Amino acid sequence: MEATLDRSTPQVRAPQAWAAGYDGNGTEVAVLDTDVDAEHPDLVNRVAATKNFTDAADTDDLVGHGTHTASTAGGSGAARDGRKKGVAPGTSLLIGKVLTDEGYGLDSWIIAGMQWAVDQKADVVSMSLGNPTLGDCTDPVSRATERLSRSEPTPFVVAAGNTGPKSETVSSPCCVPSVLTVGAVDRDDTTAPFSSRGPVAVTHTLKPELSAPGVDISAAGAGGRGVYAYRTMSGTSMATPHVAGAAAVVRQAHPNWTAADQGRPGRVRPHRRQGRRRRPDRRRSPRRVRRGEPRGALRTGRPGRQLQLAAGRLGPHHRERSGTLSPQAVDVDRGYRRHSLWEARGPAQCARGGREGHGQRVP
C-alpha cells in the first residue's frame, strides 16, 4: 500500500493550512540534493534558481532523489490534476546540486551549497543527505551547519538517516543541536524500523526533534511522464521535505519568526506547573522515554505520539519500496570524506552485490 502525497500531506495536516490560506506562497525552500527534473509537470515554473556545486557535467537529476524530495516539499501535483501536490505548493524552490549522479557529495560541495542557500535568503533549507560515520559531530559539514544555523534566521531541516532501529545512530550533519532532525513514520504514525534513533553518540544530544511520513511515499519521478510520472521511495529523505514544506507554511503565516523563535533544538525543557508542588504519584507518573524514541513521546508520555506545529502534525535518506535498505556510501577519495544520499538497491542488485557496506560507492 502506497502513501501517496494526497495521503501523506493530510497526515501532516497540510490541507487545513491550505484551507486557511497558507500554502507557502511568498517563501523559498532550498533543496540541496541531486538536482531536479525541471521539466516534470509537478516542477514546471516551480524552480526559482539552480546551481551546480559538483563536478558533474550538467544539472540533470539522473538519480531521481532530488526530484522526489523537491516535489514533496513544493510540487504542484500537475501530473495528477493537483491531487499529488507537495506540502507547500505555493513556495518557490531553490535547487542546489550537491550530490553527483552516483549519489555522493564532498564536504566542500555541501558546505558551499548551504552557504549559497543562505545567501539566496532561503526561508528553509532541506537536506536529505548525511554521513553515517559516528563521531563527535565536529566534522567540517557539521561545524558549518551549526554555524549557519546559529548565525542565520534560516532553519535547516536535515534527515536523521536510515541506520535504525538501534539507538545512537543519527550522525553528520543532523547531529548538531541547532538543526531540525527528521525521522520517518508510516501511515499509522509508527516510527519506521529503518529510521535512525538518538541520542547523538558522544554528545548525547536528543534527536530527532520531529518525524514525518517517510514510508512508501509516491512523488515525482525524474524523467517520468504520464502513468510513470510518480515513483515510490522510502526513507528519512522522504520525511524531511514534509517538514521543510511545513516550515515554509509556518514562515508564510508568521513571517517574522526565525529558527531561534522555535526554541533551540536538541535541548529538553522541564514542564513546570504553576502552584503548590505535589509529591509525585508513582502510579500516575508518565512513562519514561526510551532511547531512540521521538521527542514527542517525552512531552506526551505516549510512544509514537508526534509533535504538533502550527502547520500541523509532523511525524530519512531513501530506499525503494521493493529494494533492500542499505547504508550510505562513505568513501575516502583523495583525503575527502564523501556524503551521500541513502540509496536502496533492488533485488537484482542485491543478488549481485549483497548488502552495501561502508567504503563502497552507491552503484
mmCIF file of C-alpha atoms in Angstrom:
data_model
loop_
_atom_site.group_PDB
_atom_site.id
_atom_site.type_symbol
_atom_site.label_atom_id
_atom_site.label_comp_id
_atom_site.label_asym_id
_atom_site.label_seq_id
_atom_site.Cartn_x
_atom_site.Cartn_y
_atom_site.Cartn_z
ATOM 1 C CA MET A 1 0.000 0.000 0.000
ATOM 2 C CA GLU A 2 1.448 3.344 -1.039
ATOM 3 C CA ALA A 3 1.371 6.590 0.929
ATOM 4 C CA THR A 4 0.956 8.962 -1.996
ATOM 5 C CA LEU A 5 1.261 12.702 -1.445
ATOM 6 C CA ASP A 6 -2.519 13.010 -1.384
ATOM 7 C CA ARG A 7 -2.342 10.761 1.699
ATOM 8 C CA SER A 8 0.869 11.935 3.375
ATOM 9 C CA THR A 9 0.063 15.645 3.171
ATOM 10 C CA PRO A 10 -3.164 15.163 5.173
ATOM 11 C CA GLN A 11 -1.074 13.203 7.667
ATOM 12 C CA VAL A 12 0.832 16.421 8.459
ATOM 13 C CA ARG A 13 -2.408 18.433 8.331
ATOM 14 C CA ALA A 14 -1.404 20.397 5.233
ATOM 15 C CA PRO A 15 -4.979 20.650 3.825
ATOM 16 C CA GLN A 16 -6.083 22.522 6.950
ATOM 17 C CA ALA A 17 -3.309 25.064 6.380
ATOM 18 C CA TRP A 18 -4.278 25.414 2.694
ATOM 19 C CA ALA A 19 -7.905 25.976 3.648
ATOM 20 C CA ALA A 20 -6.756 28.781 5.958
ATOM 21 C CA GLY A 21 -4.918 30.415 3.051
ATOM 22 C CA TYR A 22 -1.384 29.191 3.790
ATOM 23 C CA ASP A 23 0.384 27.201 1.079
ATOM 24 C CA GLY A 24 3.902 28.653 1.338
ATOM 25 C CA ASN A 25 3.234 31.478 -1.115
ATOM 26 C CA GLY A 26 5.978 34.117 -0.986
ATOM 27 C CA THR A 27 8.515 31.762 0.594
ATOM 28 C CA GLU A 28 11.517 29.936 -0.847
ATOM 29 C CA VAL A 29 12.682 26.427 0.070
ATOM 30 C CA ALA A 30 16.241 25.435 -0.822
ATOM 31 C CA VAL A 31 16.610 21.739 -1.634
ATOM 32 C CA LEU A 32 20.236 20.547 -1.554
ATOM 33 C CA ASP A 33 20.243 17.201 -3.309
ATOM 34 C CA THR A 34 20.885 15.585 -6.717
ATOM 35 C CA ASP A 35 19.156 18.438 -8.609
ATOM 36 C CA VAL A 36 15.700 18.015 -10.193
ATOM 37 C CA ASP A 37 13.925 17.242 -13.426
ATOM 38 C CA ALA A 38 12.735 20.812 -14.001
ATOM 39 C CA GLU A 39 10.571 19.674 -16.941
ATOM 40 C CA HIS A 40 8.477 17.359 -14.791
ATOM 41 C CA PRO A 41 4.879 18.648 -14.786
ATOM 42 C CA ASP A 42 4.920 18.994 -10.991
ATOM 43 C CA LEU A 43 8.030 21.203 -11.089
ATOM 44 C CA VAL A 44 7.439 23.350 -14.182
ATOM 45 C CA ASN A 45 7.642 27.023 -13.154
ATOM 46 C CA ARG A 46 8.354 25.969 -9.581
ATOM 47 C CA VAL A 47 12.163 26.404 -9.630
ATOM 48 C CA ALA A 48 13.404 29.940 -8.970
ATOM 49 C CA ALA A 49 17.161 29.245 -9.109
ATOM 50 C CA THR A 50 19.592 26.372 -9.561
ATOM 51 C CA LYS A 51 23.309 25.930 -9.040
ATOM 52 C CA ASN A 52 25.666 23.003 -9.526
ATOM 53 C CA PHE A 53 28.338 22.559 -6.832
ATOM 54 C CA THR A 54 29.565 19.162 -8.002
ATOM 55 C CA ASP A 55 31.950 18.066 -10.727
ATOM 56 C CA ALA A 56 29.055 16.685 -12.795
ATOM 57 C CA ALA A 57 28.897 17.968 -16.350
ATOM 58 C CA ASP A 58 25.254 19.085 -16.125
ATOM 59 C CA THR A 59 22.441 19.572 -13.638
ATOM 60 C CA ASP A 60 20.189 16.744 -14.772
ATOM 61 C CA ASP A 61 18.839 14.581 -11.963
ATOM 62 C CA LEU A 62 19.847 11.120 -13.115
ATOM 63 C CA VAL A 63 19.247 9.622 -9.666
ATOM 64 C CA GLY A 64 15.717 10.909 -9.136
ATOM 65 C CA HIS A 65 16.267 11.552 -5.440
ATOM 66 C CA GLY A 66 16.213 15.352 -5.685
ATOM 67 C CA THR A 67 13.156 15.417 -7.951
ATOM 68 C CA HIS A 68 11.252 13.287 -5.449
ATOM 69 C CA THR A 69 12.180 15.400 -2.399
ATOM 70 C CA ALA A 70 11.620 18.740 -4.155
ATOM 71 C CA SER A 71 8.145 17.761 -5.325
ATOM 72 C CA THR A 72 7.264 16.589 -1.810
ATOM 73 C CA ALA A 73 8.195 19.999 -0.424
ATOM 74 C CA GLY A 74 6.692 22.216 -3.103
ATOM 75 C CA GLY A 75 5.446 20.350 -6.171
ATOM 76 C CA SER A 76 2.255 21.447 -7.889
ATOM 77 C CA GLY A 77 0.837 17.963 -8.476
ATOM 78 C CA ALA A 78 0.017 18.982 -12.045
ATOM 79 C CA ALA A 79 0.660 15.484 -13.401
ATOM 80 C CA ARG A 80 -2.393 14.313 -11.401
ATOM 81 C CA ASP A 81 -4.521 17.448 -11.630
ATOM 82 C CA GLY A 82 -3.173 18.765 -8.330
ATOM 83 C CA ARG A 83 -4.026 15.693 -6.258
ATOM 84 C CA LYS A 84 -0.379 14.907 -5.508
ATOM 85 C CA LYS A 85 0.872 18.380 -4.698
ATOM 86 C CA GLY A 86 3.531 18.946 -2.087
ATOM 87 C CA VAL A 87 3.143 20.275 1.436
ATOM 88 C CA ALA A 88 3.818 23.871 0.337
ATOM 89 C CA PRO A 89 2.644 24.065 -3.303
ATOM 90 C CA GLY A 90 2.874 27.858 -3.297
ATOM 91 C CA THR A 91 6.555 28.061 -2.385
ATOM 92 C CA SER A 92 9.408 28.653 -4.837
ATOM 93 C CA LEU A 93 12.257 26.154 -4.992
ATOM 94 C CA LEU A 94 15.980 26.905 -4.883
ATOM 95 C CA ILE A 95 17.795 23.824 -6.167
ATOM 96 C CA GLY A 96 21.420 23.182 -5.239
ATOM 97 C CA LYS A 97 23.100 20.147 -6.777
ATOM 98 C CA VAL A 98 25.492 18.955 -4.055
ATOM 99 C CA LEU A 99 25.312 15.220 -4.814
ATOM 100 C CA THR A 100 26.539 13.655 -8.033
ATOM 101 C CA ASP A 101 24.788 11.212 -10.330
ATOM 102 C CA GLU A 102 26.399 8.448 -8.247
ATOM 103 C CA GLY A 103 24.706 9.791 -5.129
ATOM 104 C CA TYR A 104 27.632 11.209 -3.169
ATOM 105 C CA GLY A 105 28.972 14.648 -2.398
ATOM 106 C CA LEU A 106 32.190 16.056 -0.997
ATOM 107 C CA ASP A 107 32.208 18.123 2.176
ATOM 108 C CA SER A 108 33.204 21.239 0.250
ATOM 109 C CA TRP A 109 30.257 20.899 -2.149
ATOM 110 C CA ILE A 110 27.721 20.576 0.645
ATOM 111 C CA ILE A 111 29.168 23.463 2.644
ATOM 112 C CA ALA A 112 29.167 25.667 -0.465
ATOM 113 C CA GLY A 113 25.554 24.682 -1.159
ATOM 114 C CA MET A 114 24.468 25.603 2.354
ATOM 115 C CA GLN A 115 26.183 28.986 2.145
ATOM 116 C CA TRP A 116 24.565 29.614 -1.251
ATOM 117 C CA ALA A 117 21.115 28.810 0.147
ATOM 118 C CA VAL A 118 21.637 31.285 2.984
ATOM 119 C CA ASP A 119 22.950 33.931 0.575
ATOM 120 C CA GLN A 120 19.828 33.421 -1.553
ATOM 121 C CA LYS A 121 17.737 34.293 1.529
ATOM 122 C CA ALA A 122 16.037 30.905 1.555
ATOM 123 C CA ASP A 123 13.303 30.631 4.156
ATOM 124 C CA VAL A 124 14.053 26.944 4.745
ATOM 125 C CA VAL A 125 16.898 24.613 3.744
ATOM 126 C CA SER A 126 16.020 20.944 3.171
ATOM 127 C CA MET A 127 18.879 18.410 3.247
ATOM 128 C CA SER A 128 18.058 14.738 2.668
ATOM 129 C CA LEU A 129 21.658 13.582 2.977
ATOM 130 C CA GLY A 130 24.243 12.627 5.546
ATOM 131 C CA ASN A 131 27.300 10.630 6.556
ATOM 132 C CA PRO A 132 26.553 7.638 8.813
ATOM 133 C CA THR A 133 30.041 7.506 10.320
ATOM 134 C CA LEU A 134 29.529 8.003 14.032
ATOM 135 C CA GLY A 135 31.711 10.591 15.734
ATOM 136 C CA ASP A 136 31.694 13.607 17.979
ATOM 137 C CA CYS A 137 29.889 15.800 15.426
ATOM 138 C CA THR A 138 32.907 18.033 14.818
ATOM 139 C CA ASP A 139 33.452 17.243 11.126
ATOM 140 C CA PRO A 140 33.554 20.190 8.694
ATOM 141 C CA VAL A 141 29.967 19.812 7.458
ATOM 142 C CA SER A 142 28.575 19.565 10.987
ATOM 143 C CA ARG A 143 30.513 22.610 12.129
ATOM 144 C CA ALA A 144 29.390 24.617 9.098
ATOM 145 C CA THR A 145 25.766 23.568 9.583
ATOM 146 C CA GLU A 146 25.841 24.572 13.251
ATOM 147 C CA ARG A 147 27.485 27.916 12.466
ATOM 148 C CA LEU A 148 24.941 28.810 9.790
ATOM 149 C CA SER A 149 22.005 27.603 11.864
ATOM 150 C CA ARG A 150 23.017 29.770 14.806
ATOM 151 C CA SER A 151 24.034 32.877 12.894
ATOM 152 C CA GLU A 152 21.277 32.987 10.260
ATOM 153 C CA PRO A 153 17.461 33.115 10.571
ATOM 154 C CA THR A 154 17.116 30.248 8.083
ATOM 155 C CA PRO A 155 16.146 26.901 9.650
ATOM 156 C CA PHE A 156 17.964 23.806 8.401
ATOM 157 C CA VAL A 157 15.867 20.638 8.128
ATOM 158 C CA VAL A 158 18.060 17.525 7.912
ATOM 159 C CA ALA A 159 17.288 13.821 7.516
ATOM 160 C CA ALA A 160 18.048 11.605 10.516
ATOM 161 C CA GLY A 161 19.346 8.683 8.446
ATOM 162 C CA ASN A 162 18.321 5.104 7.753
ATOM 163 C CA THR A 163 20.501 3.113 10.131
ATOM 164 C CA GLY A 164 17.843 2.326 12.764
ATOM 165 C CA PRO A 165 16.413 0.807 14.814
ATOM 166 C CA LYS A 166 19.350 0.901 17.231
ATOM 167 C CA SER A 167 19.903 3.979 19.372
ATOM 168 C CA GLU A 168 22.728 6.490 18.812
ATOM 169 C CA THR A 169 22.568 6.049 15.030
ATOM 170 C CA VAL A 170 21.988 9.670 13.961
ATOM 171 C CA SER A 171 25.124 11.247 12.538
ATOM 172 C CA SER A 172 26.501 14.142 10.498
ATOM 173 C CA PRO A 173 25.177 16.746 9.873
ATOM 174 C CA CYS A 174 21.834 16.098 11.602
ATOM 175 C CA CYS A 175 23.692 15.552 14.879
ATOM 176 C CA VAL A 176 24.233 19.259 15.591
ATOM 177 C CA PRO A 177 21.883 20.816 18.155
ATOM 178 C CA SER A 178 20.669 23.745 16.056
ATOM 179 C CA VAL A 179 19.106 21.870 13.122
ATOM 180 C CA LEU A 180 15.724 20.175 12.931
ATOM 181 C CA THR A 181 16.443 16.469 12.573
ATOM 182 C CA VAL A 182 13.661 14.433 10.977
ATOM 183 C CA GLY A 183 12.815 10.786 11.474
ATOM 184 C CA ALA A 184 10.323 8.744 9.468
ATOM 185 C CA VAL A 185 6.933 7.257 10.350
ATOM 186 C CA ASP A 186 4.480 5.147 8.384
ATOM 187 C CA ARG A 187 0.813 5.845 7.648
ATOM 188 C CA ASP A 188 -0.104 4.832 11.210
ATOM 189 C CA ASP A 189 2.397 7.272 12.740
ATOM 190 C CA THR A 190 4.569 4.348 13.834
ATOM 191 C CA THR A 191 8.306 5.026 13.710
ATOM 192 C CA ALA A 192 9.814 3.256 10.687
ATOM 193 C CA PRO A 193 12.267 0.468 11.600
ATOM 194 C CA PHE A 194 14.971 1.949 9.388
ATOM 195 C CA SER A 195 14.711 5.466 10.864
ATOM 196 C CA SER A 196 17.851 6.396 12.801
ATOM 197 C CA ARG A 197 17.459 6.962 16.516
ATOM 198 C CA GLY A 198 19.022 9.256 19.034
ATOM 199 C CA PRO A 199 20.606 10.391 21.155
ATOM 200 C CA VAL A 200 23.707 11.512 19.295
ATOM 201 C CA ALA A 201 26.711 9.372 20.143
ATOM 202 C CA VAL A 202 29.387 11.133 22.220
ATOM 203 C CA THR A 203 27.451 14.415 22.677
ATOM 204 C CA HIS A 204 24.175 12.735 23.778
ATOM 205 C CA THR A 205 22.053 15.451 22.124
ATOM 206 C CA LEU A 206 18.438 14.292 21.917
ATOM 207 C CA LYS A 207 17.454 13.573 18.303
ATOM 208 C CA PRO A 208 15.360 13.581 16.205
ATOM 209 C CA GLU A 209 13.180 16.564 17.043
ATOM 210 C CA LEU A 210 10.413 15.664 14.590
ATOM 211 C CA SER A 211 9.184 12.839 12.432
ATOM 212 C CA ALA A 212 7.064 12.833 9.291
ATOM 213 C CA PRO A 213 5.719 10.375 6.690
ATOM 214 C CA GLY A 214 8.608 8.540 5.067
ATOM 215 C CA VAL A 215 7.404 5.050 4.178
ATOM 216 C CA ASP A 216 6.343 4.268 0.592
ATOM 217 C CA ILE A 217 5.946 7.896 -0.454
ATOM 218 C CA SER A 218 4.850 8.331 -4.060
ATOM 219 C CA ALA A 219 6.083 11.614 -5.531
ATOM 220 C CA ALA A 220 7.501 12.980 -8.795
ATOM 221 C CA GLY A 221 9.908 10.704 -10.618
ATOM 222 C CA ALA A 222 12.728 12.152 -12.723
ATOM 223 C CA GLY A 223 12.066 11.543 -16.398
ATOM 224 C CA GLY A 224 8.641 10.111 -15.674
ATOM 225 C CA ARG A 225 5.615 11.241 -17.611
ATOM 226 C CA GLY A 226 2.036 10.061 -17.908
ATOM 227 C CA VAL A 227 1.421 6.895 -15.915
ATOM 228 C CA TYR A 228 5.112 6.901 -14.962
ATOM 229 C CA ALA A 229 5.118 10.425 -13.573
ATOM 230 C CA TYR A 230 5.484 9.211 -9.987
ATOM 231 C CA ARG A 231 7.751 6.772 -8.184
ATOM 232 C CA THR A 232 7.645 5.287 -4.699
ATOM 233 C CA MET A 233 10.519 5.689 -2.262
ATOM 234 C CA SER A 234 11.018 5.271 1.489
ATOM 235 C CA GLY A 235 13.414 6.805 3.978
ATOM 236 C CA THR A 236 14.057 9.810 6.143
ATOM 237 C CA SER A 237 14.905 11.570 2.876
ATOM 238 C CA MET A 238 11.199 11.431 2.080
ATOM 239 C CA ALA A 239 10.181 12.611 5.552
ATOM 240 C CA THR A 240 12.490 15.646 5.528
ATOM 241 C CA PRO A 241 10.761 17.643 2.732
ATOM 242 C CA HIS A 242 7.421 17.167 4.501
ATOM 243 C CA VAL A 243 8.864 19.117 7.432
ATOM 244 C CA ALA A 244 10.616 21.634 5.153
ATOM 245 C CA GLY A 245 7.325 22.319 3.354
ATOM 246 C CA ALA A 246 5.514 22.705 6.674
ATOM 247 C CA ALA A 247 8.212 25.130 7.819
ATOM 248 C CA ALA A 248 7.576 27.214 4.687
ATOM 249 C CA VAL A 249 3.863 27.308 5.527
ATOM 250 C CA VAL A 250 4.693 28.429 9.066
ATOM 251 C CA ARG A 251 7.012 31.115 7.683
ATOM 252 C CA GLN A 252 4.216 32.437 5.472
ATOM 253 C CA ALA A 253 1.845 32.568 8.439
ATOM 254 C CA HIS A 254 4.479 34.099 10.740
ATOM 255 C CA PRO A 255 6.980 35.971 8.541
ATOM 256 C CA ASN A 256 8.808 37.486 11.494
ATOM 257 C CA TRP A 257 9.563 34.185 13.159
ATOM 258 C CA THR A 258 13.102 32.789 12.954
ATOM 259 C CA ALA A 259 14.602 29.416 13.750
ATOM 260 C CA ALA A 260 15.518 30.736 17.206
ATOM 261 C CA ASP A 261 11.884 31.617 17.923
ATOM 262 C CA GLN A 262 11.030 27.928 17.798
ATOM 263 C CA GLY A 263 13.390 27.200 20.701
ATOM 264 C CA ARG A 264 16.831 25.726 20.298
ATOM 265 C CA PRO A 265 16.510 22.106 19.116
ATOM 266 C CA GLY A 266 18.271 19.383 20.998
ATOM 267 C CA ARG A 267 17.500 20.671 24.487
ATOM 268 C CA VAL A 268 14.852 19.473 26.880
ATOM 269 C CA ARG A 269 12.967 21.972 28.958
ATOM 270 C CA PRO A 270 11.192 20.564 32.021
ATOM 271 C CA HIS A 271 7.459 21.136 32.189
ATOM 272 C CA ARG A 272 6.714 23.180 35.304
ATOM 273 C CA ARG A 273 3.211 23.505 36.660
ATOM 274 C CA GLN A 274 2.104 26.588 38.494
ATOM 275 C CA GLY A 275 1.059 26.481 42.155
ATOM 276 C CA ARG A 276 1.923 24.285 45.081
ATOM 277 C CA ARG A 277 4.333 21.431 44.452
ATOM 278 C CA ARG A 278 2.973 17.961 44.975
ATOM 279 C CA ARG A 279 4.698 14.736 45.650
ATOM 280 C CA PRO A 280 4.725 12.589 42.523
ATOM 281 C CA ASP A 281 2.205 9.802 42.297
ATOM 282 C CA ARG A 282 4.218 6.892 41.032
ATOM 283 C CA ARG A 283 1.098 5.185 39.800
ATOM 284 C CA ARG A 284 0.352 8.151 37.519
ATOM 285 C CA SER A 285 3.846 9.247 36.594
ATOM 286 C CA PRO A 286 4.350 9.380 32.808
ATOM 287 C CA ARG A 287 6.236 6.614 31.154
ATOM 288 C CA ARG A 288 9.917 7.345 30.837
ATOM 289 C CA VAL A 289 11.189 7.901 27.331
ATOM 290 C CA ARG A 290 13.210 5.104 25.910
ATOM 291 C CA ARG A 291 16.332 5.805 23.979
ATOM 292 C CA GLY A 292 15.677 6.299 20.306
ATOM 293 C CA GLU A 293 12.035 7.354 20.578
ATOM 294 C CA PRO A 294 10.849 10.628 19.044
ATOM 295 C CA ARG A 295 10.992 13.615 21.345
ATOM 296 C CA GLY A 296 7.233 13.886 21.059
ATOM 297 C CA ALA A 297 6.987 10.967 23.479
ATOM 298 C CA LEU A 298 8.840 12.973 26.103
ATOM 299 C CA ARG A 299 6.101 15.566 26.186
ATOM 300 C CA THR A 300 3.097 13.275 25.878
ATOM 301 C CA GLY A 301 4.217 10.191 27.784
ATOM 302 C CA ARG A 302 2.970 8.080 24.893
ATOM 303 C CA PRO A 303 5.250 6.237 22.464
ATOM 304 C CA GLY A 304 4.995 7.244 18.841
ATOM 305 C CA ARG A 305 2.931 10.373 19.539
ATOM 306 C CA GLN A 306 4.144 13.146 17.289
ATOM 307 C CA LEU A 307 4.814 16.799 17.954
ATOM 308 C CA GLN A 308 2.405 19.481 16.764
ATOM 309 C CA LEU A 309 3.384 22.614 14.888
ATOM 310 C CA ALA A 310 1.281 25.474 13.604
ATOM 311 C CA ALA A 311 1.207 23.866 10.169
ATOM 312 C CA GLY A 312 0.071 20.505 11.527
ATOM 313 C CA ARG A 313 1.406 17.241 12.816
ATOM 314 C CA LEU A 314 4.881 16.280 11.753
ATOM 315 C CA GLY A 315 5.577 12.716 12.320
ATOM 316 C CA PRO A 316 15.249 9.607 6.382
ATOM 317 C CA HIS A 317 17.703 9.500 3.098
ATOM 318 C CA HIS A 318 15.761 6.938 0.914
ATOM 319 C CA ARG A 319 15.113 3.426 -0.244
ATOM 320 C CA GLU A 320 12.974 1.857 -2.927
ATOM 321 C CA ARG A 321 9.815 0.106 -1.828
ATOM 322 C CA SER A 322 10.934 -3.165 -3.445
ATOM 323 C CA GLY A 323 14.589 -2.791 -2.564
ATOM 324 C CA THR A 324 16.738 -3.694 0.382
ATOM 325 C CA LEU A 325 17.800 -0.880 2.660
ATOM 326 C CA SER A 326 21.485 -0.137 2.590
ATOM 327 C CA PRO A 327 23.555 2.435 4.459
ATOM 328 C CA GLN A 328 25.039 5.459 2.776
ATOM 329 C CA ALA A 329 28.151 5.049 0.713
ATOM 330 C CA VAL A 330 31.031 6.531 2.611
ATOM 331 C CA ASP A 331 34.244 6.623 0.632
ATOM 332 C CA VAL A 332 37.565 8.239 1.230
ATOM 333 C CA ASP A 333 38.642 9.792 -2.042
ATOM 334 C CA ARG A 334 41.901 11.675 -2.081
ATOM 335 C CA GLY A 335 41.510 12.516 1.592
ATOM 336 C CA TYR A 336 37.976 13.943 1.316
ATOM 337 C CA ARG A 337 35.010 12.453 3.137
ATOM 338 C CA ARG A 338 32.054 11.979 0.832
ATOM 339 C CA HIS A 339 28.467 12.436 1.940
ATOM 340 C CA SER A 340 25.710 10.702 0.048
ATOM 341 C CA LEU A 341 22.001 10.120 -0.077
ATOM 342 C CA TRP A 342 20.576 6.925 1.398
ATOM 343 C CA GLU A 343 20.437 4.575 -1.562
ATOM 344 C CA ALA A 344 18.387 1.413 -1.857
ATOM 345 C CA ARG A 345 19.097 -1.417 -4.136
ATOM 346 C CA GLY A 346 16.571 -3.582 -5.905
ATOM 347 C CA PRO A 347 16.515 -7.376 -5.613
ATOM 348 C CA ALA A 348 18.689 -7.900 -8.696
ATOM 349 C CA GLN A 349 21.397 -5.568 -7.460
ATOM 350 C CA CYS A 350 21.326 -7.101 -4.001
ATOM 351 C CA ALA A 351 21.773 -10.526 -5.510
ATOM 352 C CA ARG A 352 24.909 -9.340 -7.249
ATOM 353 C CA GLY A 353 26.471 -7.286 -4.522
ATOM 354 C CA GLY A 354 24.701 -8.154 -1.298
ATOM 355 C CA ARG A 355 24.135 -5.542 1.374
ATOM 356 C CA GLU A 356 26.153 -2.445 0.668
ATOM 357 C CA GLY A 357 28.692 -1.659 3.346
ATOM 358 C CA HIS A 358 30.830 1.289 4.316
ATOM 359 C CA GLY A 359 33.587 2.159 1.927
ATOM 360 C CA GLN A 360 31.597 1.285 -1.191
ATOM 361 C CA ARG A 361 30.001 3.529 -3.756
ATOM 362 C CA VAL A 362 26.316 3.546 -4.421
ATOM 363 C CA PRO A 363 26.049 1.641 -7.690
#
